[in-house]
Amino acid sequence: DVKVTQSSRYLVKRTGEKVFLECVQDMDHENMFWYRQDPGLGLRLIYFSYDVKMKEKGDIPEGYSVSREKKERFSLILESASTNQTSMYLCASSSTSGLKPLYNEQFFGPGTRLTVL
Amino acid sequence: GESVGLHLPTLSVQEGDNSIINCAYSNSASDYFIWYKQESGKGPQFIIDIRSNMDKRQGQRVTVLLNKTVKHLSLQIAATQPGDSAVYFCAEAPGYTGGFKTIFGAGTRLFVKA
């Protein structure tokens, strides 16, 4: 079974701190994603990566950066955490196969609930 | 613009009854649709998908219907069980030109009454 793990289930940080959220997948997937989930807003894409050292902005990249130095690991970085970044953060991965790599389900980690005080 | 929405934010059904969760999408260029289930404390989990060249697809106790004319998607769960209680998300992949983005709806919470 595909397994996507996230470094922390719960995290509490203070405004202005630098925050690292780590995600690791064990299925050799090419694509990895970071979402935030807020009540009533569903999942919103922050960044995604389709290859090592490659990254693309999603719909809400402001205030975030990412790093993908190894295929299995995708990190989300909050350079200077703010209270409006309090949220549930979900990492996902998917494979690239066939002619249309978009058409593959995403496998999600359990999420990290981040609170910024 | 692109959006995926849901008609009802919550749905309560009796155990054993059938459940129907609805979803509207706005991008007529979308050609792949997915339903995910998210249980409390867990990440979303794939349930079933459907491509735009189909109007119905069945899985185990679940059926997805796609009506491209009115841009509507539904998830039917037969003989709903307590373990089906969760938040259900519909999602769309807006075709190749949309890149790798999958657009998720806000979700519907399903309550199953024993």
XYZ file of C-alpha atoms in Angstrom:
231
model
C 0.000 0.000 0.000
C 1.052 3.548 -0.700
C 2.118 5.364 2.388
C 2.443 9.104 2.740
C 3.733 10.288 6.075
C 3.922 13.754 7.513
C 6.425 14.720 10.184
C 3.944 16.014 12.751
C 0.239 15.573 13.437
C 0.008 18.713 15.564
C 2.273 21.745 15.642
C 2.072 24.994 17.579
C 4.286 27.886 16.536
C 4.544 31.579 17.255
C 4.085 34.418 14.809
C 7.288 35.105 12.912
C 8.797 31.669 13.404
C 10.114 29.677 10.477
C 8.166 26.449 10.120
C 9.090 23.275 8.247
C 6.515 20.653 7.353
C 7.959 17.432 6.000
C 6.283 14.850 3.798
C 7.649 11.493 2.695
C 6.116 8.961 0.315
C 7.335 5.423 -0.215
C 5.885 4.560 -3.615
C 8.373 6.261 -5.898
C 5.741 8.745 -7.067
C 6.847 11.542 -9.334
C 4.244 14.095 -8.258
C 3.845 15.587 -4.819
C 1.468 18.236 -3.558
C 0.863 20.478 -0.576
C -2.670 21.589 0.272
C -4.220 23.481 3.089
C -7.676 22.579 4.294
C -9.965 25.089 5.949
C -13.631 24.630 6.921
C -15.964 25.458 4.056
C -13.118 26.014 1.626
C -12.125 22.462 0.833
C -8.574 21.726 -0.193
C -6.560 24.514 -1.760
C -3.329 23.793 -3.578
C -0.270 25.640 -2.276
C 2.544 24.119 -4.333
C 3.215 20.979 -6.280
C 6.228 19.257 -7.728
C 6.401 16.856 -10.656
C 10.072 16.019 -10.360
C 13.062 16.428 -8.092
C 14.058 20.080 -7.783
C 10.996 21.107 -9.788
C 8.162 23.091 -8.261
C 5.099 24.907 -9.446
C 2.896 27.394 -7.661
C -0.609 26.367 -6.854
C -3.521 28.631 -6.106
C -2.311 30.113 -2.816
C 1.516 30.129 -2.753
C 1.936 33.448 -0.947
C 3.781 33.092 2.327
C 5.013 29.577 1.502
C 7.946 27.977 -0.224
C 8.819 24.356 -0.944
C 11.813 22.142 -1.398
C 12.204 18.834 -3.185
C 15.775 17.627 -3.002
C 14.879 13.934 -3.118
C 12.100 12.198 -4.977
C 10.448 10.823 -1.856
C 10.491 14.019 0.193
C 8.608 17.278 -0.270
C 8.933 20.019 2.310
C 6.677 23.004 2.901
C 8.271 26.052 4.479
C 6.602 28.971 6.157
C 9.330 31.619 6.191
C 7.609 33.759 8.811
C 4.493 32.164 10.210
C 1.397 34.292 10.604
C -1.889 33.624 12.388
C -3.765 33.354 9.080
C -1.639 30.302 8.289
C -3.289 28.368 11.080
C -4.788 25.445 9.195
C -4.668 21.751 8.399
C -1.889 20.976 5.921
C -2.169 17.917 3.713
C 0.530 16.380 1.596
C -0.284 14.091 -1.330
C 1.527 12.165 -4.015
C 0.586 10.589 -7.313
C 2.279 8.664 -10.053
C 2.885 9.682 -13.620
C 1.890 6.970 -16.015
C 0.372 6.623 -19.430
C -0.290 9.431 -21.837
C -2.203 11.589 -19.392
C -0.350 11.753 -16.089
C -3.026 13.935 -14.605
C -5.425 11.056 -14.446
C -4.117 9.380 -11.389
C -5.511 9.434 -7.915
C -3.652 11.289 -5.234
C -2.649 9.534 -2.032
C -2.826 11.726 1.023
C -0.968 11.823 4.294
C -2.835 12.164 7.612
C -2.319 15.920 7.781
C -0.560 18.349 10.095
C -2.714 20.675 12.125
C -0.699 23.855 12.526
C -1.634 26.542 15.003
C 0.170 29.875 14.846
C -0.183 31.968 17.991
C -13.934 30.721 -13.228
C -13.155 27.185 -12.260
C -14.970 25.971 -9.204
C -16.356 22.795 -7.791
C -19.285 23.181 -5.460
C -21.682 21.092 -3.458
C -25.418 21.455 -3.133
C -25.590 20.423 0.527
C -22.958 20.854 3.210
C -24.389 18.073 5.438
C -26.437 14.969 4.839
C -28.011 12.728 7.457
C -29.266 9.260 6.518
C -30.558 6.208 8.318
C -28.355 3.151 8.391
C -29.306 0.861 5.537
C -30.715 3.623 3.365
C -29.085 4.823 0.177
C -27.153 8.117 0.210
C -26.794 10.565 -2.633
C -24.191 13.305 -2.494
C -24.312 15.930 -5.217
C -21.689 18.157 -6.753
C -21.712 20.878 -9.401
C -18.717 21.876 -11.442
C -18.271 24.908 -13.630
C -15.435 24.071 -16.021
C -16.872 22.352 -19.071
C -13.314 21.438 -20.128
C -12.855 19.169 -17.122
C -12.517 15.585 -18.221
C -11.735 13.636 -15.085
C -13.673 13.583 -11.821
C -12.909 11.938 -8.515
C -14.683 11.357 -5.237
C -12.667 11.266 -2.030
C -13.724 10.280 1.473
C -12.156 11.866 4.529
C -12.685 10.305 7.911
C -12.016 12.205 11.081
C -8.291 12.613 11.729
C -7.270 11.192 8.368
C -6.363 12.470 4.951
C -8.767 12.102 2.013
C -8.950 8.673 0.473
C -9.860 7.864 -3.123
C -13.278 6.233 -3.578
C -14.078 6.234 -7.267
C -13.356 8.195 -10.413
C -15.006 8.767 -13.760
C -13.827 10.133 -17.074
C -15.869 12.531 -19.162
C -16.514 9.944 -21.857
C -18.632 7.989 -19.360
C -21.869 8.858 -17.588
C -21.874 6.147 -14.956
C -19.379 4.049 -13.120
C -19.941 1.522 -10.368
C -17.751 0.312 -7.602
C -18.413 -1.683 -4.481
C -21.597 -0.140 -3.001
C -20.793 3.166 -4.720
C -21.897 4.603 -8.037
C -20.811 7.853 -9.619
C -23.033 9.578 -12.154
C -21.861 12.312 -14.465
C -24.211 14.635 -16.320
C -22.117 16.820 -18.582
C -25.127 18.688 -19.933
C -25.786 20.334 -16.586
C -22.247 19.862 -15.222
C -23.361 17.745 -12.313
C -21.720 14.870 -10.505
C -23.224 12.623 -7.878
C -22.038 9.864 -5.576
C -24.518 7.182 -4.573
C -23.779 4.926 -1.633
C -25.963 1.845 -1.335
C -27.014 0.466 2.050
C -25.213 3.176 3.979
C -23.297 1.943 7.000
C -21.982 3.754 10.094
C -18.470 3.443 8.661
C -19.556 5.631 5.766
C -19.804 8.628 8.080
C -17.211 11.063 6.771
C -16.726 14.161 4.653
C -16.962 13.510 0.940
C -15.179 15.663 -1.621
C -15.724 15.807 -5.310
C -12.799 16.939 -7.405
C -12.138 17.715 -11.028
C -9.040 17.614 -13.178
C -9.442 20.307 -15.794
C -7.732 18.559 -18.634
C -4.176 18.725 -19.815
C -4.094 22.484 -20.089
C -4.874 22.681 -16.423
C -1.566 21.177 -15.531
C -1.430 18.910 -12.547
C -4.028 20.762 -10.555
C -6.991 18.960 -9.114
C -9.752 21.273 -7.940
C -11.575 20.144 -4.814
C -15.017 21.079 -3.645
C -15.766 22.232 -0.113
C -17.048 18.816 0.965
C -20.279 17.283 2.272
C -20.426 15.740 5.708
C -22.404 12.510 5.801
C -23.950 11.431 9.115
C -25.271 7.886 9.365
C -27.866 7.321 12.066
C -28.020 3.878 13.625
